[in-house]
Amino acid sequence: MQRYWGLNNMIKIKSQREIELMREAGRITKAALIAAGQAVRPGVSTREIDAIVRKTIEDAGAKPSFLNYRGFPGSACISVNSQVIHGIPSAKTRIKEGDIVKVDVGACYRGYHGDSAATYAAGEVAPEVRKLIEVTRQSFYEGIRYARKGLRISDISHAVQAYVEQNGFSVVRDYLGHGVGASLHEDPEVPNYGTPGRGPRLIPGMVIAVEPMVNQGDYHVRALDDGWTVITADNKLSAHYENTILITEGEPEILTAGEAI
Ligand code: MG
Ligand code: MG
């Protein structure tokens, strides 16, 4: 994957009107993610979860951002156990007791996107697996402590990596967070690892998706032949957590507000 530290002039600073539309896109995105999370249980297929996401988004007057995005066939990416991201919903994939299920959702409302993901356990999981899910979620919050005017993108990246590694897990490096706006993926790139003090400076009006992907084992991943699904190279578990946030004059504002887990 090509990496670059974009200049700030590649980053679109959102107007007040755009921010209001993105709040609504974020609200719909999170509502669909919560509905998906409530549907995760042993016996359900990932296709059924996908249908719930699509209905929730469309009933709210928005469009699923992922549906047909570069040909993606679902409204949500649903990735089970060692699948990291970009899992394709399928009637053949049935959730089993003890699985962990990553649901990634985007909604487009009047031309603006929201992007949010979370990891759900189906039934009982081992304490170590529960810890993986919790550390992944908390690493997002550790990261956005640095999502403040005047700091730099990699200050967020570094905080995510440090927290994850202190807890004995690894952060995926081949896939990154990103700017969000009229496009689902915009500048800047937002890595989940790196040395602090690098990359674009954070400016009020920037909107970014911060999305740690955390592996139980090694950080290496590989893509499957279906052209989408990314799995851990060592077949150990992976977790994901994501929100779309707005840089402000003070604390960052989570546009995909509300607790998914
Ligand atoms: Mg996402
Ligand atoms: Mg994203």
PDB file of C-alpha atoms and ligand atoms in Angstrom:
ATOM      1  CA  MET A   1       0.000   0.000   0.000  1.00  0.00           C
ATOM      2  CA  GLN A   2       1.272   3.401  -0.926  1.00  0.00           C
ATOM      3  CA  ARG A   3       1.795   5.744   1.977  1.00  0.00           C
ATOM      4  CA  TYR A   4       2.232   9.444   2.034  1.00  0.00           C
ATOM      5  CA  TRP A   5       1.894  12.299   4.396  1.00  0.00           C
ATOM      6  CA  GLY A   6      -0.424  14.600   2.489  1.00  0.00           C
ATOM      7  CA  LEU A   7      -0.056  18.336   2.701  1.00  0.00           C
ATOM      8  CA  ASN A   8      -2.813  20.132   4.539  1.00  0.00           C
ATOM      9  CA  ASN A   9      -3.983  21.665   1.256  1.00  0.00           C
ATOM     10  CA  MET A  10      -5.126  18.169   0.185  1.00  0.00           C
ATOM     11  CA  ILE A  11      -7.335  17.986   3.281  1.00  0.00           C
ATOM     12  CA  LYS A  12     -10.826  19.390   2.992  1.00  0.00           C
ATOM     13  CA  ILE A  13     -11.839  21.591   5.918  1.00  0.00           C
ATOM     14  CA  LYS A  14     -15.593  21.246   6.429  1.00  0.00           C
ATOM     15  CA  SER A  15     -18.008  24.185   6.593  1.00  0.00           C
ATOM     16  CA  GLN A  16     -20.648  24.469   9.321  1.00  0.00           C
ATOM     17  CA  ARG A  17     -23.282  23.234   6.850  1.00  0.00           C
ATOM     18  CA  GLU A  18     -21.168  20.217   5.932  1.00  0.00           C
ATOM     19  CA  ILE A  19     -20.556  19.440   9.592  1.00  0.00           C
ATOM     20  CA  GLU A  20     -24.301  19.453  10.278  1.00  0.00           C
ATOM     21  CA  LEU A  21     -24.890  16.989   7.417  1.00  0.00           C
ATOM     22  CA  MET A  22     -22.031  14.829   8.678  1.00  0.00           C
ATOM     23  CA  ARG A  23     -23.556  14.749  12.185  1.00  0.00           C
ATOM     24  CA  GLU A  24     -26.714  13.308  10.648  1.00  0.00           C
ATOM     25  CA  ALA A  25     -24.723  10.849   8.503  1.00  0.00           C
ATOM     26  CA  GLY A  26     -22.861   9.842  11.661  1.00  0.00           C
ATOM     27  CA  ARG A  27     -26.058   9.400  13.670  1.00  0.00           C
ATOM     28  CA  ILE A  28     -27.536   7.111  10.995  1.00  0.00           C
ATOM     29  CA  THR A  29     -24.263   5.177  10.691  1.00  0.00           C
ATOM     30  CA  LYS A  30     -24.147   4.505  14.414  1.00  0.00           C
ATOM     31  CA  ALA A  31     -27.844   3.531  14.547  1.00  0.00           C
ATOM     32  CA  ALA A  32     -27.183   0.909  11.860  1.00  0.00           C
ATOM     33  CA  LEU A  33     -24.075  -0.342  13.680  1.00  0.00           C
ATOM     34  CA  ILE A  34     -25.967  -0.698  16.965  1.00  0.00           C
ATOM     35  CA  ALA A  35     -28.776  -2.582  15.185  1.00  0.00           C
ATOM     36  CA  ALA A  36     -26.183  -4.906  13.651  1.00  0.00           C
ATOM     37  CA  GLY A  37     -24.540  -5.490  17.019  1.00  0.00           C
ATOM     38  CA  GLN A  38     -27.862  -6.423  18.585  1.00  0.00           C
ATOM     39  CA  ALA A  39     -28.358  -9.015  15.836  1.00  0.00           C
ATOM     40  CA  VAL A  40     -25.015 -10.787  16.448  1.00  0.00           C
ATOM     41  CA  ARG A  41     -25.779 -14.149  18.063  1.00  0.00           C
ATOM     42  CA  PRO A  42     -25.092 -17.815  17.344  1.00  0.00           C
ATOM     43  CA  GLY A  43     -27.013 -19.049  14.288  1.00  0.00           C
ATOM     44  CA  VAL A  44     -27.453 -15.736  12.460  1.00  0.00           C
ATOM     45  CA  SER A  45     -25.838 -15.380   9.025  1.00  0.00           C
ATOM     46  CA  THR A  46     -23.703 -12.390   8.119  1.00  0.00           C
ATOM     47  CA  ARG A  47     -26.107 -11.806   5.214  1.00  0.00           C
ATOM     48  CA  GLU A  48     -28.955 -11.331   7.703  1.00  0.00           C
ATOM     49  CA  ILE A  49     -26.890  -8.802   9.668  1.00  0.00           C
ATOM     50  CA  ASP A  50     -26.122  -6.984   6.419  1.00  0.00           C
ATOM     51  CA  ALA A  51     -29.840  -6.743   5.604  1.00  0.00           C
ATOM     52  CA  ILE A  52     -30.496  -5.113   8.992  1.00  0.00           C
ATOM     53  CA  VAL A  53     -27.773  -2.532   8.309  1.00  0.00           C
ATOM     54  CA  ARG A  54     -29.182  -1.731   4.879  1.00  0.00           C
ATOM     55  CA  LYS A  55     -32.758  -1.374   6.146  1.00  0.00           C
ATOM     56  CA  THR A  56     -31.751   0.874   9.062  1.00  0.00           C
ATOM     57  CA  ILE A  57     -29.793   3.183   6.756  1.00  0.00           C
ATOM     58  CA  GLU A  58     -32.414   3.327   4.010  1.00  0.00           C
ATOM     59  CA  ASP A  59     -35.307   3.830   6.466  1.00  0.00           C
ATOM     60  CA  ALA A  60     -33.424   6.909   7.733  1.00  0.00           C
ATOM     61  CA  GLY A  61     -33.292   8.384   4.223  1.00  0.00           C
ATOM     62  CA  ALA A  62     -29.611   7.618   3.621  1.00  0.00           C
ATOM     63  CA  LYS A  63     -27.640   5.204   1.419  1.00  0.00           C
ATOM     64  CA  PRO A  64     -25.215   2.491   2.483  1.00  0.00           C
ATOM     65  CA  SER A  65     -21.787   3.933   1.614  1.00  0.00           C
ATOM     66  CA  PHE A  66     -20.192   0.536   1.059  1.00  0.00           C
ATOM     67  CA  LEU A  67     -22.817  -0.982  -1.264  1.00  0.00           C
ATOM     68  CA  ASN A  68     -21.236  -1.162  -4.741  1.00  0.00           C
ATOM     69  CA  TYR A  69     -18.186   0.783  -3.530  1.00  0.00           C
ATOM     70  CA  ARG A  70     -15.549  -0.480  -5.992  1.00  0.00           C
ATOM     71  CA  GLY A  71     -17.971  -3.356  -6.533  1.00  0.00           C
ATOM     72  CA  PHE A  72     -18.390  -4.378  -2.873  1.00  0.00           C
ATOM     73  CA  PRO A  73     -21.572  -6.500  -2.728  1.00  0.00           C
ATOM     74  CA  GLY A  74     -22.792  -5.665   0.805  1.00  0.00           C
ATOM     75  CA  SER A  75     -23.993  -2.718   2.884  1.00  0.00           C
ATOM     76  CA  ALA A  76     -21.654  -3.639   5.745  1.00  0.00           C
ATOM     77  CA  CYS A  77     -18.270  -5.330   5.952  1.00  0.00           C
ATOM     78  CA  ILE A  78     -18.672  -8.265   8.333  1.00  0.00           C
ATOM     79  CA  SER A  79     -15.477 -10.055   9.353  1.00  0.00           C
ATOM     80  CA  VAL A  80     -15.400 -13.074  11.660  1.00  0.00           C
ATOM     81  CA  ASN A  81     -12.558 -14.203  13.997  1.00  0.00           C
ATOM     82  CA  SER A  82      -9.251 -14.141  12.027  1.00  0.00           C
ATOM     83  CA  GLN A  83     -10.834 -11.987   9.329  1.00  0.00           C
ATOM     84  CA  VAL A  84      -9.589  -8.448  10.004  1.00  0.00           C
ATOM     85  CA  ILE A  85     -11.693  -6.226   7.726  1.00  0.00           C
ATOM     86  CA  HIS A  86     -13.687  -6.189   4.467  1.00  0.00           C
ATOM     87  CA  GLY A  87     -15.488  -9.507   5.045  1.00  0.00           C
ATOM     88  CA  ILE A  88     -18.274 -10.050   2.502  1.00  0.00           C
ATOM     89  CA  PRO A  89     -21.723 -10.756   3.998  1.00  0.00           C
ATOM     90  CA  SER A  90     -22.917 -14.233   3.054  1.00  0.00           C
ATOM     91  CA  ALA A  91     -25.880 -16.506   3.743  1.00  0.00           C
ATOM     92  CA  LYS A  92     -23.324 -19.318   4.098  1.00  0.00           C
ATOM     93  CA  THR A  93     -21.430 -17.640   6.936  1.00  0.00           C
ATOM     94  CA  ARG A  94     -23.313 -18.479  10.137  1.00  0.00           C
ATOM     95  CA  ILE A  95     -22.107 -17.093  13.435  1.00  0.00           C
ATOM     96  CA  LYS A  96     -21.179 -19.688  16.054  1.00  0.00           C
ATOM     97  CA  GLU A  97     -21.010 -19.475  19.842  1.00  0.00           C
ATOM     98  CA  GLY A  98     -17.709 -17.840  20.822  1.00  0.00           C
ATOM     99  CA  ASP A  99     -17.107 -16.088  17.491  1.00  0.00           C
ATOM    100  CA  ILE A 100     -16.068 -12.456  17.376  1.00  0.00           C
ATOM    101  CA  VAL A 101     -17.729 -10.419  14.655  1.00  0.00           C
ATOM    102  CA  LYS A 102     -16.456  -7.137  13.309  1.00  0.00           C
ATOM    103  CA  VAL A 103     -19.135  -4.977  11.709  1.00  0.00           C
ATOM    104  CA  ASP A 104     -18.070  -1.920   9.699  1.00  0.00           C
ATOM    105  CA  VAL A 105     -20.799   0.451   8.508  1.00  0.00           C
ATOM    106  CA  GLY A 106     -20.969   3.604   6.376  1.00  0.00           C
ATOM    107  CA  ALA A 107     -24.004   5.764   5.642  1.00  0.00           C
ATOM    108  CA  CYS A 108     -24.207   8.555   3.094  1.00  0.00           C
ATOM    109  CA  TYR A 109     -26.709  11.308   3.941  1.00  0.00           C
ATOM    110  CA  ARG A 110     -27.256  14.097   1.397  1.00  0.00           C
ATOM    111  CA  GLY A 111     -23.804  13.527  -0.061  1.00  0.00           C
ATOM    112  CA  TYR A 112     -21.795  13.134   3.164  1.00  0.00           C
ATOM    113  CA  HIS A 113     -20.532   9.963   4.789  1.00  0.00           C
ATOM    114  CA  GLY A 114     -20.189   8.516   8.258  1.00  0.00           C
ATOM    115  CA  ASP A 115     -17.902   5.530   8.982  1.00  0.00           C
ATOM    116  CA  SER A 116     -17.936   3.422  12.143  1.00  0.00           C
ATOM    117  CA  ALA A 117     -17.040  -0.111  13.201  1.00  0.00           C
ATOM    118  CA  ALA A 118     -17.124  -2.289  16.311  1.00  0.00           C
ATOM    119  CA  THR A 119     -16.406  -5.866  17.391  1.00  0.00           C
ATOM    120  CA  TYR A 120     -19.114  -8.047  18.927  1.00  0.00           C
ATOM    121  CA  ALA A 121     -18.844 -11.361  20.744  1.00  0.00           C
ATOM    122  CA  ALA A 122     -21.415 -14.067  19.976  1.00  0.00           C
ATOM    123  CA  GLY A 123     -22.248 -15.627  23.327  1.00  0.00           C
ATOM    124  CA  GLU A 124     -19.438 -16.393  25.752  1.00  0.00           C
ATOM    125  CA  VAL A 125     -15.814 -15.738  24.798  1.00  0.00           C
ATOM    126  CA  ALA A 126     -12.590 -16.395  26.726  1.00  0.00           C
ATOM    127  CA  PRO A 127     -11.253 -13.572  28.964  1.00  0.00           C
ATOM    128  CA  GLU A 128      -8.284 -13.086  26.607  1.00  0.00           C
ATOM    129  CA  VAL A 129     -10.668 -12.533  23.697  1.00  0.00           C
ATOM    130  CA  ARG A 130     -12.765 -10.107  25.743  1.00  0.00           C
ATOM    131  CA  LYS A 131      -9.531  -8.250  26.515  1.00  0.00           C
ATOM    132  CA  LEU A 132      -8.681  -8.014  22.787  1.00  0.00           C
ATOM    133  CA  ILE A 133     -12.067  -6.402  22.082  1.00  0.00           C
ATOM    134  CA  GLU A 134     -11.763  -3.994  25.033  1.00  0.00           C
ATOM    135  CA  VAL A 135      -8.158  -2.963  24.284  1.00  0.00           C
ATOM    136  CA  THR A 136      -9.106  -2.269  20.658  1.00  0.00           C
ATOM    137  CA  ARG A 137     -12.019  -0.052  21.704  1.00  0.00           C
ATOM    138  CA  GLN A 138      -9.959   1.753  24.344  1.00  0.00           C
ATOM    139  CA  SER A 139      -7.060   2.324  21.901  1.00  0.00           C
ATOM    140  CA  PHE A 140      -9.412   4.515  19.859  1.00  0.00           C
ATOM    141  CA  TYR A 141     -10.072   6.665  22.948  1.00  0.00           C
ATOM    142  CA  GLU A 142      -6.360   6.758  23.808  1.00  0.00           C
ATOM    143  CA  GLY A 143      -5.673   7.938  20.253  1.00  0.00           C
ATOM    144  CA  ILE A 144      -8.252  10.704  20.148  1.00  0.00           C
ATOM    145  CA  ARG A 145      -6.865  12.277  23.316  1.00  0.00           C
ATOM    146  CA  TYR A 146      -4.357  13.651  20.787  1.00  0.00           C
ATOM    147  CA  ALA A 147      -6.955  14.630  18.166  1.00  0.00           C
ATOM    148  CA  ARG A 148      -6.600  18.287  19.037  1.00  0.00           C
ATOM    149  CA  LYS A 149      -5.929  21.491  17.150  1.00  0.00           C
ATOM    150  CA  GLY A 150      -2.208  22.051  16.603  1.00  0.00           C
ATOM    151  CA  LEU A 151      -1.094  18.455  17.179  1.00  0.00           C
ATOM    152  CA  ARG A 152      -0.228  16.158  14.260  1.00  0.00           C
ATOM    153  CA  ILE A 153      -1.828  13.044  12.787  1.00  0.00           C
ATOM    154  CA  SER A 154       0.916  10.736  14.022  1.00  0.00           C
ATOM    155  CA  ASP A 155       0.387  11.889  17.604  1.00  0.00           C
ATOM    156  CA  ILE A 156      -2.891   9.961  17.364  1.00  0.00           C
ATOM    157  CA  SER A 157      -1.157   7.043  15.595  1.00  0.00           C
ATOM    158  CA  HIS A 158       1.534   6.766  18.250  1.00  0.00           C
ATOM    159  CA  ALA A 159      -0.942   6.805  21.145  1.00  0.00           C
ATOM    160  CA  VAL A 160      -2.967   3.984  19.564  1.00  0.00           C
ATOM    161  CA  GLN A 161       0.123   1.846  18.966  1.00  0.00           C
ATOM    162  CA  ALA A 162       1.602   2.429  22.422  1.00  0.00           C
ATOM    163  CA  TYR A 163      -1.608   1.424  24.204  1.00  0.00           C
ATOM    164  CA  VAL A 164      -2.135  -1.675  22.056  1.00  0.00           C
ATOM    165  CA  GLU A 165       1.450  -2.905  22.433  1.00  0.00           C
ATOM    166  CA  GLN A 166       1.502  -2.239  26.198  1.00  0.00           C
ATOM    167  CA  ASN A 167      -1.389  -4.680  26.352  1.00  0.00           C
ATOM    168  CA  GLY A 168       0.452  -7.381  24.404  1.00  0.00           C
ATOM    169  CA  PHE A 169      -1.318  -7.067  21.056  1.00  0.00           C
ATOM    170  CA  SER A 170      -0.203  -5.667  17.668  1.00  0.00           C
ATOM    171  CA  VAL A 171      -1.644  -3.020  15.320  1.00  0.00           C
ATOM    172  CA  VAL A 172      -2.268  -3.745  11.650  1.00  0.00           C
ATOM    173  CA  ARG A 173      -0.063  -1.563   9.442  1.00  0.00           C
ATOM    174  CA  ASP A 174      -1.285  -2.265   5.914  1.00  0.00           C
ATOM    175  CA  TYR A 175      -4.674  -0.588   6.407  1.00  0.00           C
ATOM    176  CA  LEU A 176      -5.225   2.877   7.797  1.00  0.00           C
ATOM    177  CA  GLY A 177      -7.769   5.381   9.015  1.00  0.00           C
ATOM    178  CA  HIS A 178      -8.583   8.256   6.690  1.00  0.00           C
ATOM    179  CA  GLY A 179     -10.312  11.570   6.140  1.00  0.00           C
ATOM    180  CA  VAL A 180     -14.100  11.429   5.617  1.00  0.00           C
ATOM    181  CA  GLY A 181     -16.440  13.849   3.841  1.00  0.00           C
ATOM    182  CA  ALA A 182     -18.147  13.919   0.463  1.00  0.00           C
ATOM    183  CA  SER A 183     -15.911  10.915  -0.233  1.00  0.00           C
ATOM    184  CA  LEU A 184     -15.763   7.896   2.052  1.00  0.00           C
ATOM    185  CA  HIS A 185     -11.953   7.979   1.924  1.00  0.00           C
ATOM    186  CA  GLU A 186     -10.170  11.331   1.750  1.00  0.00           C
ATOM    187  CA  ASP A 187      -6.853  12.758   2.872  1.00  0.00           C
ATOM    188  CA  PRO A 188      -5.243  12.522   5.305  1.00  0.00           C
ATOM    189  CA  GLU A 189      -4.231   8.929   5.947  1.00  0.00           C
ATOM    190  CA  VAL A 190      -4.414   8.067   9.653  1.00  0.00           C
ATOM    191  CA  PRO A 191      -2.056   5.181  10.535  1.00  0.00           C
ATOM    192  CA  ASN A 192      -2.463   3.290  13.803  1.00  0.00           C
ATOM    193  CA  TYR A 193       1.288   3.237  14.425  1.00  0.00           C
ATOM    194  CA  GLY A 194       4.261   5.531  14.118  1.00  0.00           C
ATOM    195  CA  THR A 195       6.501   8.058  15.833  1.00  0.00           C
ATOM    196  CA  PRO A 196       4.771  11.176  17.177  1.00  0.00           C
ATOM    197  CA  GLY A 197       5.032  14.651  15.664  1.00  0.00           C
ATOM    198  CA  ARG A 198       4.702  13.640  11.991  1.00  0.00           C
ATOM    199  CA  GLY A 199       2.140  14.221   9.294  1.00  0.00           C
ATOM    200  CA  PRO A 200      -0.385  16.995   8.772  1.00  0.00           C
ATOM    201  CA  ARG A 201      -1.213  19.349  11.601  1.00  0.00           C
ATOM    202  CA  LEU A 202      -4.762  19.034  12.953  1.00  0.00           C
ATOM    203  CA  ILE A 203      -7.045  21.939  12.109  1.00  0.00           C
ATOM    204  CA  PRO A 204     -10.629  22.608  13.294  1.00  0.00           C
ATOM    205  CA  GLY A 205     -13.039  21.419  10.595  1.00  0.00           C
ATOM    206  CA  MET A 206     -10.999  18.350   9.647  1.00  0.00           C
ATOM    207  CA  VAL A 207     -12.999  15.110   9.796  1.00  0.00           C
ATOM    208  CA  ILE A 208     -11.157  11.802  10.142  1.00  0.00           C
ATOM    209  CA  ALA A 209     -11.990   8.156  10.775  1.00  0.00           C
ATOM    210  CA  VAL A 210      -9.752   6.726  13.499  1.00  0.00           C
ATOM    211  CA  GLU A 211      -9.939   2.942  13.226  1.00  0.00           C
ATOM    212  CA  PRO A 212      -7.541   0.682  15.107  1.00  0.00           C
ATOM    213  CA  MET A 213      -7.327  -2.884  13.752  1.00  0.00           C
ATOM    214  CA  VAL A 214      -5.704  -4.957  16.486  1.00  0.00           C
ATOM    215  CA  ASN A 215      -4.306  -8.488  16.211  1.00  0.00           C
ATOM    216  CA  GLN A 216      -3.931 -11.037  18.958  1.00  0.00           C
ATOM    217  CA  GLY A 217      -0.694 -12.260  17.349  1.00  0.00           C
ATOM    218  CA  ASP A 218       1.585 -10.769  14.716  1.00  0.00           C
ATOM    219  CA  TYR A 219       0.542  -7.610  12.821  1.00  0.00           C
ATOM    220  CA  HIS A 220       0.893  -9.143   9.356  1.00  0.00           C
ATOM    221  CA  VAL A 221      -2.239  -9.635   7.271  1.00  0.00           C
ATOM    222  CA  ARG A 222      -3.072 -10.962   3.822  1.00  0.00           C
ATOM    223  CA  ALA A 223      -5.968 -10.636   1.397  1.00  0.00           C
ATOM    224  CA  LEU A 224      -8.056 -13.611   0.295  1.00  0.00           C
ATOM    225  CA  ASP A 225      -8.762 -14.565  -3.321  1.00  0.00           C
ATOM    226  CA  ASP A 226     -12.252 -13.025  -3.142  1.00  0.00           C
ATOM    227  CA  GLY A 227     -10.495  -9.690  -3.638  1.00  0.00           C
ATOM    228  CA  TRP A 228     -11.858  -8.199  -0.397  1.00  0.00           C
ATOM    229  CA  THR A 229     -11.465 -10.185   2.797  1.00  0.00           C
ATOM    230  CA  VAL A 230      -8.325  -9.422   4.796  1.00  0.00           C
ATOM    231  CA  ILE A 231      -7.201 -12.037   7.341  1.00  0.00           C
ATOM    232  CA  THR A 232      -4.395 -12.297   9.870  1.00  0.00           C
ATOM    233  CA  ALA A 233      -1.338 -14.032   8.403  1.00  0.00           C
ATOM    234  CA  ASP A 234      -1.038 -16.249  11.523  1.00  0.00           C
ATOM    235  CA  ASN A 235      -4.795 -17.007  11.659  1.00  0.00           C
ATOM    236  CA  LYS A 236      -5.104 -15.579  15.162  1.00  0.00           C
ATOM    237  CA  LEU A 237      -7.966 -13.281  16.113  1.00  0.00           C
ATOM    238  CA  SER A 238      -8.329  -9.620  15.177  1.00  0.00           C
ATOM    239  CA  ALA A 239     -10.596  -6.821  16.429  1.00  0.00           C
ATOM    240  CA  HIS A 240     -11.653  -3.455  14.964  1.00  0.00           C
ATOM    241  CA  TYR A 241     -13.164  -0.253  16.340  1.00  0.00           C
ATOM    242  CA  GLU A 242     -13.853   2.978  14.459  1.00  0.00           C
ATOM    243  CA  ASN A 243     -15.542   6.324  14.739  1.00  0.00           C
ATOM    244  CA  THR A 244     -15.649   9.394  12.528  1.00  0.00           C
ATOM    245  CA  ILE A 245     -14.472  12.445  14.480  1.00  0.00           C
ATOM    246  CA  LEU A 246     -14.376  16.215  13.952  1.00  0.00           C
ATOM    247  CA  ILE A 247     -11.370  18.307  15.000  1.00  0.00           C
ATOM    248  CA  THR A 248     -12.605  21.362  16.917  1.00  0.00           C
ATOM    249  CA  GLU A 249     -11.137  24.252  18.934  1.00  0.00           C
ATOM    250  CA  GLY A 250     -11.222  21.938  21.962  1.00  0.00           C
ATOM    251  CA  GLU A 251     -12.151  18.275  22.479  1.00  0.00           C
ATOM    252  CA  PRO A 252     -12.745  16.242  19.319  1.00  0.00           C
ATOM    253  CA  GLU A 253     -16.417  15.623  18.535  1.00  0.00           C
ATOM    254  CA  ILE A 254     -17.424  12.046  17.702  1.00  0.00           C
ATOM    255  CA  LEU A 255     -19.779  12.400  14.730  1.00  0.00           C
ATOM    256  CA  THR A 256     -20.722   8.697  14.848  1.00  0.00           C
ATOM    257  CA  ALA A 257     -21.811   9.342  18.427  1.00  0.00           C
ATOM    258  CA  GLY A 258     -23.256   6.763  20.816  1.00  0.00           C
ATOM    259  CA  GLU A 259     -21.841   3.544  22.195  1.00  0.00           C
ATOM    260  CA  ALA A 260     -21.766   0.649  19.755  1.00  0.00           C
ATOM    261  CA  ILE A 261     -20.642  -1.796  22.450  1.00  0.00           C
TER     262      ILE A 261
HETATM  263 MG    MG B   1     -15.235   1.729   8.396  1.00  0.00          MG
HETATM  264 MG    MG B   2     -12.928   3.741   7.677  1.00  0.00          MG
END
